[in-house]
PDB file of C-alpha atoms in Angstrom:
ATOM      1  CA  MET V1322     -31.032 146.595 118.145  1.00  0.00           C
ATOM      2  CA  ILE V1323     -32.884 146.266 121.411  1.00  0.00           C
ATOM      3  CA  VAL V1324     -32.725 148.925 124.119  1.00  0.00           C
ATOM      4  CA  VAL V1325     -33.654 147.997 127.678  1.00  0.00           C
ATOM      5  CA  ALA V1326     -34.554 150.896 129.959  1.00  0.00           C
ATOM      6  CA  ALA V1327     -35.420 150.378 133.610  1.00  0.00           C
ATOM      7  CA  MET V1328     -35.583 151.999 137.028  1.00  0.00           C
ATOM      8  CA  ILE V1329     -35.029 150.131 140.274  1.00  0.00           C
ATOM      9  CA  ASP V1330     -35.945 151.726 143.601  1.00  0.00           C
ATOM     10  CA  PHE V1331     -34.529 150.792 146.996  1.00  0.00           C
ATOM     11  CA  ALA V1332     -35.681 151.736 150.499  1.00  0.00           C
ATOM     12  CA  THR V1333     -32.601 153.817 151.247  1.00  0.00           C
ATOM     13  CA  GLN V1334     -29.815 155.612 149.453  1.00  0.00           C
ATOM     14  CA  ALA V1335     -27.301 153.451 151.288  1.00  0.00           C
ATOM     15  CA  ASP V1336     -28.922 150.316 149.848  1.00  0.00           C
ATOM     16  CA  ARG V1337     -28.914 151.834 146.366  1.00  0.00           C
ATOM     17  CA  ASP V1338     -25.277 152.885 146.651  1.00  0.00           C
ATOM     18  CA  GLN V1339     -24.169 149.457 147.841  1.00  0.00           C
ATOM     19  CA  ALA V1340     -26.136 147.759 145.058  1.00  0.00           C
ATOM     20  CA  VAL V1341     -24.455 149.981 142.441  1.00  0.00           C
ATOM     21  CA  LEU V1342     -21.028 149.250 143.932  1.00  0.00           C
ATOM     22  CA  GLU V1343     -21.520 145.487 144.100  1.00  0.00           C
ATOM     23  CA  THR V1344     -23.014 145.163 140.634  1.00  0.00           C
ATOM     24  CA  GLY V1345     -19.998 146.798 138.977  1.00  0.00           C
ATOM     25  CA  PRO V1346     -18.131 143.534 138.385  1.00  0.00           C
ATOM     26  CA  VAL V1347     -21.262 141.864 136.997  1.00  0.00           C
ATOM     27  CA  GLN V1348     -21.873 144.799 134.668  1.00  0.00           C
ATOM     28  CA  LYS V1349     -18.310 144.523 133.373  1.00  0.00           C
ATOM     29  CA  ALA V1350     -18.551 140.747 132.976  1.00  0.00           C
ATOM     30  CA  THR V1351     -21.780 141.121 131.005  1.00  0.00           C
ATOM     31  CA  ARG V1352     -20.171 143.648 128.667  1.00  0.00           C
ATOM     32  CA  ASP V1353     -16.992 141.610 128.249  1.00  0.00           C
ATOM     33  CA  GLU V1354     -18.366 138.068 128.084  1.00  0.00           C
ATOM     34  CA  GLU V1355     -21.760 138.165 126.430  1.00  0.00           C
ATOM     35  CA  PRO V1356     -21.960 138.331 122.643  1.00  0.00           C
ATOM     36  CA  GLY V1357     -24.301 141.036 121.403  1.00  0.00           C
ATOM     37  CA  CYS V1358     -24.038 143.237 124.481  1.00  0.00           C
ATOM     38  CA  GLN V1359     -23.169 146.753 123.346  1.00  0.00           C
ATOM     39  CA  ALA V1360     -23.958 148.518 126.656  1.00  0.00           C
ATOM     40  CA  TYR V1361     -24.947 147.395 130.145  1.00  0.00           C
ATOM     41  CA  CYS V1362     -25.099 150.076 132.815  1.00  0.00           C
ATOM     42  CA  PHE V1363     -26.806 150.163 136.212  1.00  0.00           C
ATOM     43  CA  ALA V1364     -26.077 153.626 137.623  1.00  0.00           C
ATOM     44  CA  ALA V1365     -27.168 155.836 140.503  1.00  0.00           C
ATOM     45  CA  ASP V1366     -29.848 158.346 139.540  1.00  0.00           C
ATOM     46  CA  PRO V1367     -28.481 161.802 140.464  1.00  0.00           C
ATOM     47  CA  CYS V1368     -31.992 163.163 141.099  1.00  0.00           C
ATOM     48  CA  VAL V1369     -33.631 160.299 143.024  1.00  0.00           C
ATOM     49  CA  PRO V1370     -31.324 159.121 145.833  1.00  0.00           C
ATOM     50  CA  THR V1371     -32.876 155.662 146.120  1.00  0.00           C
ATOM     51  CA  ARG V1372     -32.996 154.825 142.392  1.00  0.00           C
ATOM     52  CA  ILE V1373     -30.814 153.023 139.887  1.00  0.00           C
ATOM     53  CA  GLN V1374     -31.275 153.827 136.204  1.00  0.00           C
ATOM     54  CA  VAL V1375     -30.648 150.919 133.833  1.00  0.00           C
ATOM     55  CA  TYR V1376     -29.545 151.151 130.214  1.00  0.00           C
ATOM     56  CA  GLU V1377     -28.800 148.100 128.089  1.00  0.00           C
ATOM     57  CA  LEU V1378     -28.149 147.829 124.366  1.00  0.00           C
ATOM     58  CA  TRP V1379     -28.272 144.429 122.651  1.00  0.00           C
ATOM     59  CA  ASP V1380     -27.671 143.471 119.020  1.00  0.00           C
ATOM     60  CA  ASP V1381     -30.930 141.549 118.692  1.00  0.00           C
ATOM     61  CA  ALA V1382     -33.570 139.433 120.421  1.00  0.00           C
ATOM     62  CA  PRO V1383     -31.499 136.218 120.510  1.00  0.00           C
ATOM     63  CA  THR V1384     -28.587 137.920 122.286  1.00  0.00           C
ATOM     64  CA  LEU V1385     -30.912 139.472 124.876  1.00  0.00           C
ATOM     65  CA  ALA V1386     -32.679 136.131 125.378  1.00  0.00           C
ATOM     66  CA  ALA V1387     -29.300 134.423 125.850  1.00  0.00           C
ATOM     67  CA  HIS V1388     -28.442 137.002 128.519  1.00  0.00           C
ATOM     68  CA  PHE V1389     -31.460 135.864 130.557  1.00  0.00           C
ATOM     69  CA  LYS V1390     -29.955 132.355 130.638  1.00  0.00           C
ATOM     70  CA  HIS V1391     -26.406 133.511 131.448  1.00  0.00           C
ATOM     71  CA  GLN V1392     -24.798 133.298 134.883  1.00  0.00           C
ATOM     72  CA  ASN V1393     -24.212 137.064 134.815  1.00  0.00           C
ATOM     73  CA  TYR V1394     -27.974 137.637 134.804  1.00  0.00           C
ATOM     74  CA  GLU V1395     -28.385 135.322 137.801  1.00  0.00           C
ATOM     75  CA  ASP V1396     -25.514 137.058 139.598  1.00  0.00           C
ATOM     76  CA  MET V1397     -27.102 140.476 138.975  1.00  0.00           C
ATOM     77  CA  LYS V1398     -30.435 139.293 140.396  1.00  0.00           C
ATOM     78  CA  THR V1399     -28.661 137.929 143.471  1.00  0.00           C
ATOM     79  CA  VAL V1400     -26.777 141.146 144.183  1.00  0.00           C
ATOM     80  CA  LEU V1401     -29.761 143.435 143.609  1.00  0.00           C
ATOM     81  CA  GLY V1402     -32.005 141.189 145.686  1.00  0.00           C
ATOM     82  CA  LYS V1403     -29.757 141.614 148.725  1.00  0.00           C
ATOM     83  CA  TYR V1404     -30.724 145.276 149.002  1.00  0.00           C
ATOM     84  CA  GLY V1405     -34.503 145.180 149.170  1.00  0.00           C
ATOM     85  CA  ILE V1406     -35.957 146.403 145.892  1.00  0.00           C
ATOM     86  CA  VAL V1407     -39.164 148.285 146.701  1.00  0.00           C
ATOM     87  CA  ASN V1408     -40.267 149.142 143.163  1.00  0.00           C
ATOM     88  CA  ASN V1409     -39.174 148.698 139.575  1.00  0.00           C
ATOM     89  CA  TRP V1410     -40.156 149.633 136.055  1.00  0.00           C
ATOM     90  CA  ASN V1411     -38.714 148.114 132.905  1.00  0.00           C
ATOM     91  CA  ARG V1412     -39.245 148.143 129.166  1.00  0.00           C
ATOM     92  CA  MET V1413     -37.494 146.884 126.055  1.00  0.00           C
ATOM     93  CA  TYR V1414     -37.622 148.694 122.740  1.00  0.00           C
ATOM     94  CA  ARG V1415     -36.864 147.309 119.308  1.00  0.00           C
ATOM     95  CA  VAL V1416     -34.899 149.920 117.363  1.00  0.00           C
ATOM     96  CA  THR V1417     -35.400 149.769 113.623  1.00  0.00           C
ATOM     97  CA  ASP V1418     -33.653 153.013 112.702  1.00  0.00           C
ATOM     98  CA  ASP V1419     -30.925 155.170 114.175  1.00  0.00           C
ATOM     99  CA  GLU V1420     -28.939 158.252 113.287  1.00  0.00           C
ATOM    100  CA  PRO V1421     -26.727 160.848 114.973  1.00  0.00           C
ATOM    101  CA  VAL V1422     -28.149 163.413 117.381  1.00  0.00           C
ATOM    102  CA  TYR V1423     -25.710 166.129 116.294  1.00  0.00           C
ATOM    103  CA  ASP V1424     -24.872 167.431 112.824  1.00  0.00           C
ATOM    104  CA  ALA V1425     -21.360 167.725 111.354  1.00  0.00           C
ATOM    105  CA  ALA V1426     -20.901 171.105 113.086  1.00  0.00           C
ATOM    106  CA  GLY V1427     -21.709 169.578 116.481  1.00  0.00           C
ATOM    107  CA  GLN V1428     -25.155 171.172 116.726  1.00  0.00           C
ATOM    108  CA  PRO V1429     -28.339 169.308 117.693  1.00  0.00           C
ATOM    109  CA  ARG V1430     -30.222 168.413 114.548  1.00  0.00           C
ATOM    110  CA  GLU V1431     -33.622 169.976 113.835  1.00  0.00           C
ATOM    111  CA  ALA V1432     -36.766 167.864 114.256  1.00  0.00           C
ATOM    112  CA  ASP V1433     -37.711 168.159 110.584  1.00  0.00           C
ATOM    113  CA  VAL V1434     -34.614 166.165 109.594  1.00  0.00           C
ATOM    114  CA  PHE V1435     -34.937 163.387 112.167  1.00  0.00           C
ATOM    115  CA  PHE V1436     -35.210 160.088 110.324  1.00  0.00           C
ATOM    116  CA  GLY V1437     -35.614 161.761 106.964  1.00  0.00           C
ATOM    117  CA  GLY V1438     -38.401 164.021 108.199  1.00  0.00           C
ATOM    118  CA  LYS V1439     -40.597 161.112 109.301  1.00  0.00           C
ATOM    119  CA  SER V1440     -42.174 161.477 112.743  1.00  0.00           C
TER     120      SER V1440
END
């Protein structure tokens, strides 16, 4: 799995809000049309009024690389570019292990059991 995490800042909250609104159809198309896309969300940050938080989850490197060649990616760049991005930060993370956050009783698991006790 590959997780993409990003933040995109705009000059104004109005620009951010319009960008979120207009990217909705592209987000849905990416989820629906692109193999390997498990999650694709560009959402308003509730604490920073000019920021979008980005979360993407891809099956593997080839599916993420294919996304960068897909029309949906170009459409997303076009929409976001209309609203004057003033700053951005982005990273991708290769996930080699995963497990539930909560135990069978619905309680957060203790740190000493995360990933078999390995830090």
